[in-house]
């Protein structure tokens, strides 16, 4: 029995050699029990696998013909038509049940909700924008040049910034040699901020924060300004709270006042 | 479990009661739409499948002495899933097989679908009769895990033990299938 079992498995797995397969198929022709067992096991593989195999069973033709004839009968055709009519009735009931009336209520509710949300959002947004304008002050940006030295890229960058030519500031300073200078990072990050390139601005201010210089903590204030302009209330407050814990940090007093206004 | 409510739906379907049929649609059709549209199908496919399954059920009862023993909606939903899988498999076969197949007459194809459903029930019911232990090991076996992999996933001590266990469970299952009267009727032997 176990030998038969192994042979059936090998036959279904198609791992028998040509000679072995021929021998096995000849045995099946003579042994109805073996033939039936192979058919059942083949079917089991199709039925119980999560990934069914292609397999077209050979049904009893008499049964197939009788069923086909029945399906063609007037009785079935009439019933089929009634099922279609029932489906149409279902469709009609369904569309009247869920017609315009409830949708209108939902739509009205949705419009109201949208209006309220928009008003709140824009009010918040505009108040944050107003705060940004009020608090963003670049007048105390350090000069990049020393007295009498008004030549070179640093002086050029400072001039471009004061002329609000921010894209030119970026193309001038966005290179590794200048990024070592924390003050250049301030000009660069603020130029990104002016052009609303928030991701670049934030990355530049993070670079400033990790620069480990006296000016590095300015990064928190600039990030605050970036989030404020972006309208990100949560992140703005997070950064302000960091400044608030360190009285020596840049714009400590402004941070305190701004935080108070935001939390009103 | 076949309840009075199931009897009510079945009676309406067999009588072609349009109002009752609309209730049947209300009961199961949305689930079928959900299943088919989440499985590569469209709303129109769901309409076609659902209609075919209702015709299929009336045919089985009127021409095959089939008796519904499970819940009405459970049967219809499962039959819809099976018929849809059959459609998908066939589409796959059309794509992957280069040989040209003879188009099958619609009613003949529906007859074959009825027999596919009957055969599915036969194999499913016999499998459910097995012990939990047999079901577990055969599930792994039929999903193409090697004997070695089955040892790793179960508490059996060796491949030999697993091989013997698979053999015993498979024999039990095969015997139960062959003994069922549906088996002889379905297959041309």
Short mmCIF file of C-alpha atoms in Angstrom, two decimals, chain B residues 18-166:
data_model
loop_
_atom_site.label_atom_id
_atom_site.label_comp_id
_atom_site.label_asym_id
_atom_site.label_seq_id
_atom_site.Cartn_x
_atom_site.Cartn_y
_atom_site.Cartn_z
CA UNK B 18 -40.22 38.83 -7.14
CA UNK B 19 -40.71 40.59 -3.81
CA UNK B 20 -39.12 37.64 -1.99
CA UNK B 21 -36.24 37.56 -4.46
CA UNK B 22 -35.67 41.28 -3.88
CA UNK B 23 -35.40 40.41 -0.16
CA UNK B 24 -32.79 37.78 -0.97
CA UNK B 25 -30.80 40.39 -2.89
CA UNK B 26 -31.12 42.72 0.06
CA UNK B 27 -29.83 39.97 2.37
CA UNK B 28 -26.75 38.73 0.53
CA UNK B 29 -26.00 40.71 -2.63
CA UNK B 30 -24.06 43.58 -0.97
CA UNK B 31 -21.67 41.04 0.61
CA UNK B 32 -21.11 39.43 -2.77
CA UNK B 33 -20.47 42.80 -4.42
CA UNK B 34 -17.93 43.54 -1.68
CA UNK B 35 -16.18 40.20 -2.16
CA UNK B 36 -16.02 40.36 -5.95
CA UNK B 37 -15.03 43.99 -6.26
CA UNK B 38 -12.24 43.29 -3.78
CA UNK B 39 -11.11 40.30 -5.84
CA UNK B 40 -10.41 41.65 -9.31
CA UNK B 41 -14.07 41.95 -10.30
CA UNK B 42 -16.61 44.63 -11.17
CA UNK B 43 -20.16 45.29 -9.96
CA UNK B 44 -21.47 43.72 -13.19
CA UNK B 45 -19.52 40.51 -12.42
CA UNK B 46 -21.24 40.37 -9.03
CA UNK B 47 -24.65 40.77 -10.70
CA UNK B 48 -23.88 37.95 -13.13
CA UNK B 49 -22.47 35.60 -10.49
CA UNK B 50 -25.34 36.22 -8.06
CA UNK B 51 -27.95 35.54 -10.71
CA UNK B 52 -26.20 32.34 -11.80
CA UNK B 53 -25.96 31.08 -8.23
CA UNK B 54 -29.69 31.58 -7.64
CA UNK B 55 -30.50 29.70 -10.85
CA UNK B 56 -27.95 27.07 -9.84
CA UNK B 57 -29.63 26.55 -6.46
CA UNK B 58 -33.12 26.16 -7.91
CA UNK B 59 -31.74 23.69 -10.47
CA UNK B 60 -30.00 21.64 -7.81
CA UNK B 61 -33.19 21.41 -5.78
CA UNK B 62 -35.54 20.76 -8.68
CA UNK B 63 -33.38 18.41 -10.71
CA UNK B 64 -30.93 16.85 -8.26
CA UNK B 65 -32.75 16.20 -5.02
CA UNK B 66 -30.37 18.58 -3.31
CA UNK B 67 -31.34 19.56 0.22
CA UNK B 68 -30.16 22.77 1.79
CA UNK B 69 -28.97 22.04 5.32
CA UNK B 70 -26.97 25.18 6.05
CA UNK B 71 -28.23 28.76 6.30
CA UNK B 72 -29.65 30.18 3.07
CA UNK B 73 -27.45 33.28 2.99
CA UNK B 74 -24.37 31.26 3.99
CA UNK B 75 -24.92 28.88 1.10
CA UNK B 76 -25.51 31.64 -1.46
CA UNK B 77 -22.46 33.61 -0.37
CA UNK B 78 -20.15 30.56 -0.42
CA UNK B 79 -21.48 29.41 -3.80
CA UNK B 80 -20.89 32.93 -5.19
CA UNK B 81 -17.31 32.87 -3.92
CA UNK B 82 -16.71 29.46 -5.49
CA UNK B 83 -18.24 30.47 -8.79
CA UNK B 84 -16.19 33.65 -8.90
CA UNK B 85 -12.98 31.72 -8.16
CA UNK B 86 -13.91 29.36 -10.96
CA UNK B 87 -14.33 32.32 -13.33
CA UNK B 88 -10.97 33.76 -12.30
CA UNK B 89 -9.23 30.40 -12.74
CA UNK B 90 -10.74 30.04 -16.15
CA UNK B 91 -9.63 33.50 -17.20
CA UNK B 92 -6.14 32.57 -16.03
CA UNK B 93 -6.31 29.35 -18.07
CA UNK B 94 -7.36 31.28 -21.15
CA UNK B 95 -4.39 33.56 -20.76
CA UNK B 96 -1.80 30.90 -20.00
CA UNK B 97 -2.93 28.27 -22.48
CA UNK B 98 -1.96 28.90 -26.03
CA UNK B 99 -4.12 26.08 -27.38
CA UNK B 100 -7.52 27.13 -28.63
CA UNK B 101 -10.37 25.78 -26.53
CA UNK B 102 -13.75 24.95 -27.90
CA UNK B 103 -16.25 27.45 -26.57
CA UNK B 104 -18.64 25.71 -24.19
CA UNK B 105 -22.36 26.19 -24.54
CA UNK B 106 -23.64 28.42 -21.73
CA UNK B 107 -26.08 25.93 -20.20
CA UNK B 108 -23.49 23.15 -20.34
CA UNK B 109 -21.00 25.40 -18.59
CA UNK B 110 -23.59 26.17 -15.91
CA UNK B 111 -24.19 22.43 -15.50
CA UNK B 112 -20.45 21.91 -15.00
CA UNK B 113 -20.42 24.77 -12.48
CA UNK B 114 -23.20 23.04 -10.51
CA UNK B 115 -21.16 19.83 -10.44
CA UNK B 116 -18.06 21.78 -9.41
CA UNK B 117 -20.03 23.16 -6.48
CA UNK B 118 -21.31 19.71 -5.55
CA UNK B 119 -17.82 18.24 -5.75
CA UNK B 120 -16.48 21.11 -3.61
CA UNK B 121 -19.10 20.35 -0.96
CA UNK B 122 -18.25 16.63 -1.04
CA UNK B 123 -14.51 17.20 -0.56
CA UNK B 124 -15.05 19.93 2.03
CA UNK B 125 -17.50 17.92 4.14
CA UNK B 126 -15.27 14.82 4.15
CA UNK B 127 -12.28 16.92 5.19
CA UNK B 128 -14.27 18.46 8.03
CA UNK B 129 -15.03 14.99 9.39
CA UNK B 130 -11.32 14.31 10.01
CA UNK B 131 -9.64 14.76 13.41
CA UNK B 132 -8.00 18.14 14.08
CA UNK B 133 -4.66 16.44 14.01
CA UNK B 134 -5.24 15.00 10.52
CA UNK B 135 -6.58 18.34 9.24
CA UNK B 136 -3.45 20.10 10.41
CA UNK B 137 -0.97 17.71 8.85
CA UNK B 138 -2.91 17.42 5.57
CA UNK B 139 -3.26 21.18 5.30
CA UNK B 140 0.51 21.45 5.39
CA UNK B 141 0.92 18.55 2.99
CA UNK B 142 -1.54 19.84 0.39
CA UNK B 143 0.03 23.26 0.55
CA UNK B 144 3.22 21.70 -0.76
CA UNK B 145 5.35 21.64 2.38
CA UNK B 146 7.99 18.92 2.32
CA UNK B 147 7.98 16.22 5.00
CA UNK B 148 11.03 17.90 6.50
CA UNK B 149 9.21 21.25 6.69
CA UNK B 150 6.19 19.57 8.28
CA UNK B 151 8.44 18.09 11.00
CA UNK B 152 9.72 21.60 11.73
CA UNK B 153 6.20 23.03 12.04
CA UNK B 154 4.65 20.26 14.12
CA UNK B 155 5.49 18.14 17.14
CA UNK B 156 6.27 15.02 15.06
CA UNK B 157 9.67 13.53 15.76
CA UNK B 158 10.81 12.54 12.27
CA UNK B 159 10.03 12.57 8.57
CA UNK B 160 9.12 8.87 8.73
CA UNK B 161 6.50 9.56 11.38
CA UNK B 162 5.09 12.43 9.31
CA UNK B 163 5.02 10.31 6.16
CA UNK B 164 3.07 7.59 7.98
CA UNK B 165 0.70 10.14 9.48
CA UNK B 166 0.03 11.81 6.11
#
